[in-house]
mmCIF file of C-alpha atoms and ligand atoms in Angstrom:
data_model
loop_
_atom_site.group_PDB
_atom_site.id
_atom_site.type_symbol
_atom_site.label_atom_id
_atom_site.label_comp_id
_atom_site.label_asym_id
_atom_site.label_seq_id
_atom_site.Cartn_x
_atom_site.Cartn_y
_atom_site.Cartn_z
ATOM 1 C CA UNK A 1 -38.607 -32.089 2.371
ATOM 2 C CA UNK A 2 -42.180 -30.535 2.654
ATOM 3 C CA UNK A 3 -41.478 -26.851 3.770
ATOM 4 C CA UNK A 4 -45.106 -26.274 4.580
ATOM 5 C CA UNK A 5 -45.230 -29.041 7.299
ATOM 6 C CA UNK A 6 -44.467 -26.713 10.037
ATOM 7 C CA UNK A 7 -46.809 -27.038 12.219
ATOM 8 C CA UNK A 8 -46.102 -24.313 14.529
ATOM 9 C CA UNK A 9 -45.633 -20.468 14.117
ATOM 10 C CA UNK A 10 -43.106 -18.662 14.523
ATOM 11 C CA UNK A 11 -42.392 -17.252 18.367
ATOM 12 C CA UNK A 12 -43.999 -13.636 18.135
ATOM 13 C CA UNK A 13 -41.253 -13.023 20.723
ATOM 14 C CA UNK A 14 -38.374 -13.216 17.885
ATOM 15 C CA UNK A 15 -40.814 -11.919 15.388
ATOM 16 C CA UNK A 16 -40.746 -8.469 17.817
ATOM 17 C CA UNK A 17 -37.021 -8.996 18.062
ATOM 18 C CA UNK A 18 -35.988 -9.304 13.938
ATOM 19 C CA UNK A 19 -39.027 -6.321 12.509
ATOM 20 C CA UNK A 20 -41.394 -6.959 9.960
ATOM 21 C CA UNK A 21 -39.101 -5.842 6.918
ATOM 22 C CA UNK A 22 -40.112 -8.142 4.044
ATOM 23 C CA UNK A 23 -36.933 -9.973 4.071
ATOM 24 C CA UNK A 24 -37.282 -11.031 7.742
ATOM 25 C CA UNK A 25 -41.531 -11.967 7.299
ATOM 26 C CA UNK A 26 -40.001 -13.618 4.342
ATOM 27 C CA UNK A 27 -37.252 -15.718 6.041
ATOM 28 C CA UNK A 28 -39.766 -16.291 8.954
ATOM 29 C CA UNK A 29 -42.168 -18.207 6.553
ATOM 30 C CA UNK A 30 -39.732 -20.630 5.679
ATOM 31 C CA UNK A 31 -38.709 -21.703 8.786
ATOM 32 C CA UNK A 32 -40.470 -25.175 10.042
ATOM 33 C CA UNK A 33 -40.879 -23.948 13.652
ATOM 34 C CA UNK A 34 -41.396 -27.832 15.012
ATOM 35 C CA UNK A 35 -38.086 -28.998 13.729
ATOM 36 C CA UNK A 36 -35.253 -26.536 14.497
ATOM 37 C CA UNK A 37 -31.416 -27.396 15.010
ATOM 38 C CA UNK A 38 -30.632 -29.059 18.422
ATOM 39 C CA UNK A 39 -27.736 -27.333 18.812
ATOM 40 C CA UNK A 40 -25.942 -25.050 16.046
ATOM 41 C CA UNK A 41 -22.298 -24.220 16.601
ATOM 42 C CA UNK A 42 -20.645 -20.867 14.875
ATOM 43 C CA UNK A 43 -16.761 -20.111 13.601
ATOM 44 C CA UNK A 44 -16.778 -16.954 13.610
ATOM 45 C CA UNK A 45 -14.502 -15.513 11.576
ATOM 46 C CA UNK A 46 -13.202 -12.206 9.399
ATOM 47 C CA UNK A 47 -13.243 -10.041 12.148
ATOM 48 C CA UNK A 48 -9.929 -9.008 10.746
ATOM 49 C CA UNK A 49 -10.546 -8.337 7.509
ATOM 50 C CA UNK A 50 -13.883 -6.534 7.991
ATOM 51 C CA UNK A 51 -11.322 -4.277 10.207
ATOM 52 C CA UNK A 52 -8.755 -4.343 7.309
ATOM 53 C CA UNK A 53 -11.289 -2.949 5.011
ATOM 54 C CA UNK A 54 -12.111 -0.410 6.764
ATOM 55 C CA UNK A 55 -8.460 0.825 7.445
ATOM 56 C CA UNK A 56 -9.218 -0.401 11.094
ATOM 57 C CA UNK A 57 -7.270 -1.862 13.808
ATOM 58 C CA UNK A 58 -7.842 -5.883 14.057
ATOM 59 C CA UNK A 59 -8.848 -5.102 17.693
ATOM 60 C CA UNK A 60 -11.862 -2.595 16.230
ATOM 61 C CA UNK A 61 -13.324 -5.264 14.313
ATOM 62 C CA UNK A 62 -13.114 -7.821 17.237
ATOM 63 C CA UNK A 63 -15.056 -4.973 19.314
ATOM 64 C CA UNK A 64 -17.789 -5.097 16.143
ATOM 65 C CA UNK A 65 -17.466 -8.810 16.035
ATOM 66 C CA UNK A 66 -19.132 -8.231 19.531
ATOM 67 C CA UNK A 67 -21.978 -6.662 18.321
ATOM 68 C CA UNK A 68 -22.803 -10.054 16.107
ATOM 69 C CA UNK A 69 -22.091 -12.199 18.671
ATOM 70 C CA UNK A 70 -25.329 -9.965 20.907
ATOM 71 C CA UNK A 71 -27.670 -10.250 18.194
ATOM 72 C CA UNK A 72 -27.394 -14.003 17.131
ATOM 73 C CA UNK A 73 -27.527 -14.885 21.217
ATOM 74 C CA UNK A 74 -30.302 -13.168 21.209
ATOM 75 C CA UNK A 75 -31.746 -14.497 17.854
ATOM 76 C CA UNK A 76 -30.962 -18.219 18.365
ATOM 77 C CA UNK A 77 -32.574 -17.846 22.181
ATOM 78 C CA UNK A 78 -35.965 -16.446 21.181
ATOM 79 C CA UNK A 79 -36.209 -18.435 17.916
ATOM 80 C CA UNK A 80 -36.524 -21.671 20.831
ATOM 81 C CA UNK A 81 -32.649 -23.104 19.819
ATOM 82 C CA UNK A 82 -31.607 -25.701 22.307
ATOM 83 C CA UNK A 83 -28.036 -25.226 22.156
ATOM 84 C CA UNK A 84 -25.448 -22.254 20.477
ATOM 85 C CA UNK A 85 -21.808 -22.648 20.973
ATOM 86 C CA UNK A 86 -19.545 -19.857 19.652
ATOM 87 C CA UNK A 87 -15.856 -20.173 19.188
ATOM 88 C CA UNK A 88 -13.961 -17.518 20.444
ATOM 89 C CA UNK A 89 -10.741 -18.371 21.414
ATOM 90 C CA UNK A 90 -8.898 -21.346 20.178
ATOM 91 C CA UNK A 91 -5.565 -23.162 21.369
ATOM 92 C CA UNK A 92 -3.591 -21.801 18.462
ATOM 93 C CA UNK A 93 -5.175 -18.433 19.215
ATOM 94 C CA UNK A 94 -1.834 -17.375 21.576
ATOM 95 C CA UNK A 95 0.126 -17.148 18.726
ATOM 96 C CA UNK A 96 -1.245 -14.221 17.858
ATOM 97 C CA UNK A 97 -0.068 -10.556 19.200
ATOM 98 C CA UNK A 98 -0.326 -10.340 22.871
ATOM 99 C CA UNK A 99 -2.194 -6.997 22.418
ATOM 100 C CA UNK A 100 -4.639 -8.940 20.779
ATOM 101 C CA UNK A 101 -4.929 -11.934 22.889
ATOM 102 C CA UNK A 102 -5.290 -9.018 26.005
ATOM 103 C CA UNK A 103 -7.940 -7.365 23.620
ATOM 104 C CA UNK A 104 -9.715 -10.538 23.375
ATOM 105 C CA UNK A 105 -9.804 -11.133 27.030
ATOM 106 C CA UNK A 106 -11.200 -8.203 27.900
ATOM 107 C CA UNK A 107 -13.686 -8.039 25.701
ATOM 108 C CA UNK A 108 -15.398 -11.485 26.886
ATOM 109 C CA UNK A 109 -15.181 -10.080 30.014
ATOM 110 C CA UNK A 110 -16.552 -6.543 29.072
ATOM 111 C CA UNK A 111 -19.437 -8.949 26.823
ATOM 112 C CA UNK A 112 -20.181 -10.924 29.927
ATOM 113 C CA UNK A 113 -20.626 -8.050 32.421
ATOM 114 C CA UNK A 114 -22.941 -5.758 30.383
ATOM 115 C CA UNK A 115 -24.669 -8.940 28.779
ATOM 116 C CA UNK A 116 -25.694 -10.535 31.771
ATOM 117 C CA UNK A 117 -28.971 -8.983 32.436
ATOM 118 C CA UNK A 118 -30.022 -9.982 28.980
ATOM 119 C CA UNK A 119 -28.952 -13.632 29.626
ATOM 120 C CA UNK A 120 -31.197 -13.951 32.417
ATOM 121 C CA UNK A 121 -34.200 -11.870 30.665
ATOM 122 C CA UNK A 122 -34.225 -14.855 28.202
ATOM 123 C CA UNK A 123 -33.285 -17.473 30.695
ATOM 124 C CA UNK A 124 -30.024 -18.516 28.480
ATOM 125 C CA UNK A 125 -27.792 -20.603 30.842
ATOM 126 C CA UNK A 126 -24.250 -19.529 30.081
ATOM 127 C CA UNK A 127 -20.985 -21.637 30.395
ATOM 128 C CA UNK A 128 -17.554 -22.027 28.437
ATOM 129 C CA UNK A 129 -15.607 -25.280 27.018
ATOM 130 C CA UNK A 130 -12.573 -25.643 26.797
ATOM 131 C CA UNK A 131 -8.913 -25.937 28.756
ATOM 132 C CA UNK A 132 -10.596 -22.955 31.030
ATOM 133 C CA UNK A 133 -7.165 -23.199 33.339
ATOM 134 C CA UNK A 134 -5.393 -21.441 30.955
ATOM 135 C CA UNK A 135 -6.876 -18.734 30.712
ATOM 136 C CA UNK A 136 -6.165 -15.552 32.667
ATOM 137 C CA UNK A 137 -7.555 -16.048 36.596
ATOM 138 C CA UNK A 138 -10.029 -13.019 35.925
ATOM 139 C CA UNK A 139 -11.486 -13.897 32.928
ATOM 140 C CA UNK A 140 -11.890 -17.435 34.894
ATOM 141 C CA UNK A 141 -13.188 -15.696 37.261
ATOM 142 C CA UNK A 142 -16.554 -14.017 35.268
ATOM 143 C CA UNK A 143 -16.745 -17.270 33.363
ATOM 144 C CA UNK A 144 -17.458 -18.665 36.810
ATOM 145 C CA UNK A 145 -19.778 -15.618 37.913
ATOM 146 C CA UNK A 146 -22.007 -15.561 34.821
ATOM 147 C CA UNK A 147 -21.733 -19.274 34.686
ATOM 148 C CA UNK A 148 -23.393 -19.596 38.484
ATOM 149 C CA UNK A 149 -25.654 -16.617 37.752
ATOM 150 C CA UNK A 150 -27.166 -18.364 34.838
ATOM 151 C CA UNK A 151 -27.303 -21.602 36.276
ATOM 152 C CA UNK A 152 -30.741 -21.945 36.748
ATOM 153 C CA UNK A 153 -31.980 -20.467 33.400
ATOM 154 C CA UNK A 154 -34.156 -23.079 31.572
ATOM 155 C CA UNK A 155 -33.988 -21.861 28.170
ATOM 156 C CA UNK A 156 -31.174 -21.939 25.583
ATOM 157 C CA UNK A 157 -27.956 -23.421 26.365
ATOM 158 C CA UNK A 158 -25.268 -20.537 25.664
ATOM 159 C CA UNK A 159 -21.531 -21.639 24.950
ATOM 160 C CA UNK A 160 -18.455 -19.981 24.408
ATOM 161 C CA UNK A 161 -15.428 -22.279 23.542
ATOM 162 C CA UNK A 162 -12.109 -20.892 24.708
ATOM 163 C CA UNK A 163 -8.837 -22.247 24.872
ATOM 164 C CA UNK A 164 -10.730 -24.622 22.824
ATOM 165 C CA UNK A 165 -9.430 -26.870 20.549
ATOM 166 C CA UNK A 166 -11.181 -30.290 19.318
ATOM 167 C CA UNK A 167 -8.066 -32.490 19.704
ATOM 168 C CA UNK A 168 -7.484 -31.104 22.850
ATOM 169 C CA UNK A 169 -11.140 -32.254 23.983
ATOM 170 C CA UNK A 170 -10.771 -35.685 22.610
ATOM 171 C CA UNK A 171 -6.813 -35.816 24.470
ATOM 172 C CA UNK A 172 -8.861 -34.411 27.821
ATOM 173 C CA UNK A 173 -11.411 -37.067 27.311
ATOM 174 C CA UNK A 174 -9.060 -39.855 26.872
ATOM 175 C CA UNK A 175 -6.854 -39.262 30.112
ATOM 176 C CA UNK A 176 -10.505 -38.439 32.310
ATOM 177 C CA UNK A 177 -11.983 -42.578 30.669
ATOM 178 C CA UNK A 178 -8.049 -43.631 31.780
ATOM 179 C CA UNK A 179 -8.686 -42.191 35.018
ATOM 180 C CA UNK A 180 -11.756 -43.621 35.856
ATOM 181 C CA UNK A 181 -10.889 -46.922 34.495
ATOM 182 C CA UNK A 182 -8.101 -46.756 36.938
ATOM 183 C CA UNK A 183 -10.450 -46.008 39.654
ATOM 184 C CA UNK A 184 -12.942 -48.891 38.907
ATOM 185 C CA UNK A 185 -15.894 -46.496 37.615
ATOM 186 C CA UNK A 186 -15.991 -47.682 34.309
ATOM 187 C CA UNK A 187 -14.566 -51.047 32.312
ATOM 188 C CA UNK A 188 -12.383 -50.679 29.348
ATOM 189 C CA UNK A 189 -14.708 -52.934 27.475
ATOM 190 C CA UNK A 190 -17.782 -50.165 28.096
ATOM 191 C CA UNK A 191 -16.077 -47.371 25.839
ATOM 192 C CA UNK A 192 -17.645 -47.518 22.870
ATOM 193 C CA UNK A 193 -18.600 -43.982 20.585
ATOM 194 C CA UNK A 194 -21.461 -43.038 22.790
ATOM 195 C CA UNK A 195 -19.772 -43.983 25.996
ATOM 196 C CA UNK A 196 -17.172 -41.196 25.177
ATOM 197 C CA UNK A 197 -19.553 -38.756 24.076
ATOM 198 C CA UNK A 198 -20.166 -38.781 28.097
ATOM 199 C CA UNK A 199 -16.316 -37.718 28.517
ATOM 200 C CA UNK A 200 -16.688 -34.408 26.045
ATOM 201 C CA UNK A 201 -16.755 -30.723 27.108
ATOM 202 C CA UNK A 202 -20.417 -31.028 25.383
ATOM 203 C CA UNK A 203 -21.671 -34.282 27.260
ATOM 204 C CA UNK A 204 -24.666 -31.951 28.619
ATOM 205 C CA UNK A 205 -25.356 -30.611 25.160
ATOM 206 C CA UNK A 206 -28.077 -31.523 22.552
ATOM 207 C CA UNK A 207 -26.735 -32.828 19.176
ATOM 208 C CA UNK A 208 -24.872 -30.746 16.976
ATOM 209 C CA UNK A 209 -27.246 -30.208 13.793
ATOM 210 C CA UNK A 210 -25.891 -27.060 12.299
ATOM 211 C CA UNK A 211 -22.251 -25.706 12.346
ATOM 212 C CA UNK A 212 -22.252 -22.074 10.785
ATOM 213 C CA UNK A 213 -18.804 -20.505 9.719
ATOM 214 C CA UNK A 214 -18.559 -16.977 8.210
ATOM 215 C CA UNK A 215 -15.856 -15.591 5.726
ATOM 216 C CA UNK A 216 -15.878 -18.265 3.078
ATOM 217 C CA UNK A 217 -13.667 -20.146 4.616
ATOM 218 C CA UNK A 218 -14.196 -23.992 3.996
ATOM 219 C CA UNK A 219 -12.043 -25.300 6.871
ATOM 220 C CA UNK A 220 -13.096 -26.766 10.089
ATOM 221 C CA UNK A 221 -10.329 -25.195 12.423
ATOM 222 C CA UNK A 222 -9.803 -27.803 15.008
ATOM 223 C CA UNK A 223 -13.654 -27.047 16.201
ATOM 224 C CA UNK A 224 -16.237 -29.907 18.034
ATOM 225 C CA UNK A 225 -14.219 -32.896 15.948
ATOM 226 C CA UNK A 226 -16.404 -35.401 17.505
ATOM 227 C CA UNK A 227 -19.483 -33.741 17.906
ATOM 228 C CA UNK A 228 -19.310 -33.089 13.786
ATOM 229 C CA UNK A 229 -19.751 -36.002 12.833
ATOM 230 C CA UNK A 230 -23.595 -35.420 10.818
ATOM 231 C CA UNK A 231 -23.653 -31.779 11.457
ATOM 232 C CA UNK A 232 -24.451 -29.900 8.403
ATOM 233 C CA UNK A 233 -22.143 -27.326 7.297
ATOM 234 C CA UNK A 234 -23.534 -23.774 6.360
ATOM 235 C CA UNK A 235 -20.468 -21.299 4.926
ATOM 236 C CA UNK A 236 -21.294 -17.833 4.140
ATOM 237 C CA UNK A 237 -19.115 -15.059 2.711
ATOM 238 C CA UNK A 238 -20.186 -12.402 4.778
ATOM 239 C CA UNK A 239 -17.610 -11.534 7.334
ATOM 240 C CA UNK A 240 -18.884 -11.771 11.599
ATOM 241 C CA UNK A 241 -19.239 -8.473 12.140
ATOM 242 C CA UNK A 242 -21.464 -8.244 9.204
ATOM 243 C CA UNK A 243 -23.440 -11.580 10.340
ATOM 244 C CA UNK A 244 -26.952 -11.166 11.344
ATOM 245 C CA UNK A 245 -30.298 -11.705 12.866
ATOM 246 C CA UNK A 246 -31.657 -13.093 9.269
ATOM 247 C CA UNK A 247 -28.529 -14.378 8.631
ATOM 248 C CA UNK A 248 -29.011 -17.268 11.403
ATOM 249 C CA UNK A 249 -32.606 -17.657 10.183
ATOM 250 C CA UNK A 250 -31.282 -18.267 6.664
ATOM 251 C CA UNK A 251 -28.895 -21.130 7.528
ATOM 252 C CA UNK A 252 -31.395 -22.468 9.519
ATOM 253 C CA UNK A 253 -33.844 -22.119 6.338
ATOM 254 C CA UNK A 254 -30.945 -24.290 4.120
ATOM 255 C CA UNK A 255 -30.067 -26.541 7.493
ATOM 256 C CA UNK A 256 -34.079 -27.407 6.647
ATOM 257 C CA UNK A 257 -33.997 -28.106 2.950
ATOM 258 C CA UNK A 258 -30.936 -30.780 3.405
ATOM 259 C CA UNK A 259 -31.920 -34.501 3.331
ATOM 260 C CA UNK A 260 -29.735 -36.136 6.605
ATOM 261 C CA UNK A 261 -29.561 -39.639 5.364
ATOM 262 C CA UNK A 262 -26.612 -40.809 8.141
ATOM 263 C CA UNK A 263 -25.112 -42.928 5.720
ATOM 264 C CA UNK A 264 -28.317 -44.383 4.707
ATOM 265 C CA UNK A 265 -29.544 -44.061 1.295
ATOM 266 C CA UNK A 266 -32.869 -42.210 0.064
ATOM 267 C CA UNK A 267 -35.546 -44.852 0.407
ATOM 268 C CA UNK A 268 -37.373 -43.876 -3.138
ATOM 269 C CA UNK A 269 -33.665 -45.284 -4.285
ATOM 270 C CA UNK A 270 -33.506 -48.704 -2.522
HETATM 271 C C1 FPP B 301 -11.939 -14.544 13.986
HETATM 272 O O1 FPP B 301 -11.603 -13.417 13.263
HETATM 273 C C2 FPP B 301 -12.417 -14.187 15.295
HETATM 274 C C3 FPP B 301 -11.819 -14.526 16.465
HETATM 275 C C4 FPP B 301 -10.576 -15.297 16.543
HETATM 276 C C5 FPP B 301 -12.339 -14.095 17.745
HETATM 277 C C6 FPP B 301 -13.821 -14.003 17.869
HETATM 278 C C7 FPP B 301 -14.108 -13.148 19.011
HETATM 279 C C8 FPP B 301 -15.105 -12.253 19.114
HETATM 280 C C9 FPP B 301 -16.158 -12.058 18.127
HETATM 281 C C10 FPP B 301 -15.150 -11.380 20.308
HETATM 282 C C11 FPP B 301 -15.242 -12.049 21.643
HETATM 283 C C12 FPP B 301 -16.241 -13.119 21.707
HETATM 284 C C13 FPP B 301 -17.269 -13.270 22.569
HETATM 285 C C14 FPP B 301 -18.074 -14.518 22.490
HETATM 286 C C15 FPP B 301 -17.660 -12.293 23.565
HETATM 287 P P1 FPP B 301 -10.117 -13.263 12.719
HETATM 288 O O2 FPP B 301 -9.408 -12.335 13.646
HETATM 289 O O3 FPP B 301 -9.478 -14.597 12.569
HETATM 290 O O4 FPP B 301 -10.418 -12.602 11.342
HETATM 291 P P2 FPP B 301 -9.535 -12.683 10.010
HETATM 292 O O5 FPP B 301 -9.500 -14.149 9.613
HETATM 293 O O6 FPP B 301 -10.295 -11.841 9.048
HETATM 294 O O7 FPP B 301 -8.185 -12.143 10.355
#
């Protein structure tokens, strides 16, 4: 692909926001401003080893984990990315220590109180996915605030999956398509794979383009399952807390060089 198509600069808003190092005028260049990722989901992970090798507590690198999670909002929103969906919390998640989990918990609701103001500043509209009922009623509670605050925010679609798991969303899907075919909204005969996109958490969501995971793992942990589907896959070793501004700029450089072919083949080939 021609990296010198881009026909647009980069947003001198996110050029304020990442410095003028040489690495970041250099990672700046490369990006082909008119043809960014829809949407690009993260898994973050290795907050727990960044912690271990530090001889911290798994909580303390959760807490720095938060400190990644302000700068690639903030990143991905003045860069002009539609969509960013985090994964913070998944169904499996409550098997861990419940000093954790609590940790966990209050930390989103610590990140959502003190990160409001910046939400709005950049008109991000905030919301979670996932089976929100079963989480704690307070944390339900500032999802709902900062959801409602946000609500009219026009500019990047912010989204934190919790109690999130991908089977889970395709289970909820299911039984809300069985519902309203019991009611008479819909006919079985209309379900087909676009019909259920409709059903998903992320019906309201641009396409997945770019799915980010830190740590090196190569797994996809139960995360967007259907919404996958021709997202490319970016894997870095670095661990979350360590994940940063360039570090979303540099998938998004890679995210650019792949050919998406959708099962097509290359047309020089045919
Ligand atoms: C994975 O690291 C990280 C998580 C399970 C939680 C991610 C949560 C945050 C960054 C903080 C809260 C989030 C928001 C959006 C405010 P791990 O504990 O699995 O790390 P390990 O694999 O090294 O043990």
């Amino acid at each position: 692909m021609n990296q010198s198509a881009g026909t647009t600069s980069a947003p001198s808003d996110l050029l304020e926001y990442i410095g003028s190092s040489d690495d970041a005028i250099k990672v700046a260049d490369r990006i082909d401003w008119a043809r960014l990722p829809r949407q690009i989901a993260v898994i973050m992970d290795g907050n727990g080893r960044w912690a271990n090798q530090r001889n911290l507590n798994r909580i303390e690198g959760h807490q720095a984990g938060i400190g990644a999670v302000r700068e690639v909002v903030e990143t991905a929103a003045r860069a002009g990315i539609g969509a960013l969906t985090l994964y913070a919390f998944s169904v499996e998640n409550w098997k861990r220590p419940q000093s954790e989990i609590d940790a966990l918990m209050e930390l989103l609701k610590q990140y959502l109180a003190r990160e409001l103001p910046t939400l709005l500043r950049h008109s991000i509209r905030f919301n979670a996915i996932g089976r929100l009922d079963g989480l704690p009623i307070n944390v339900q509670r500032d999802i709902e605030a900062a959801t409602k605050a946000t609500a009219h925010s026009t500019g990047m679609r912010f989204v934190i999956a919790l109690n999130y798991g991908g089977r889970s969303e395709i289970v909820d899907a299911l039984h809300h398509v069985l519902a309203d075919i019991g009611k008479g909204k819909i006919k079985a005969t209309e379900i087909d794979e676009q019909k259920l996109v409709e059903y998903l958490y992320t019906h309201d969501l641009p396409e997945l383009d770019l799915l980010i995971r830190t740590s090196g793992e190569l797994r996809i942990s139960n995360f967007l399952l259907y919404q996958i589907a021709y997202a490319e896959i970016w894997v870095t070793d670095k661990l979350w807390p360590d994940f940063g501004r360039l570090d979303l700029l540099r998938a998004i450089v890679d995210f650019q060089r792949r050919e998406r072919r959708y099962g097509n083949v290359d047309t020089d080939d045919a």
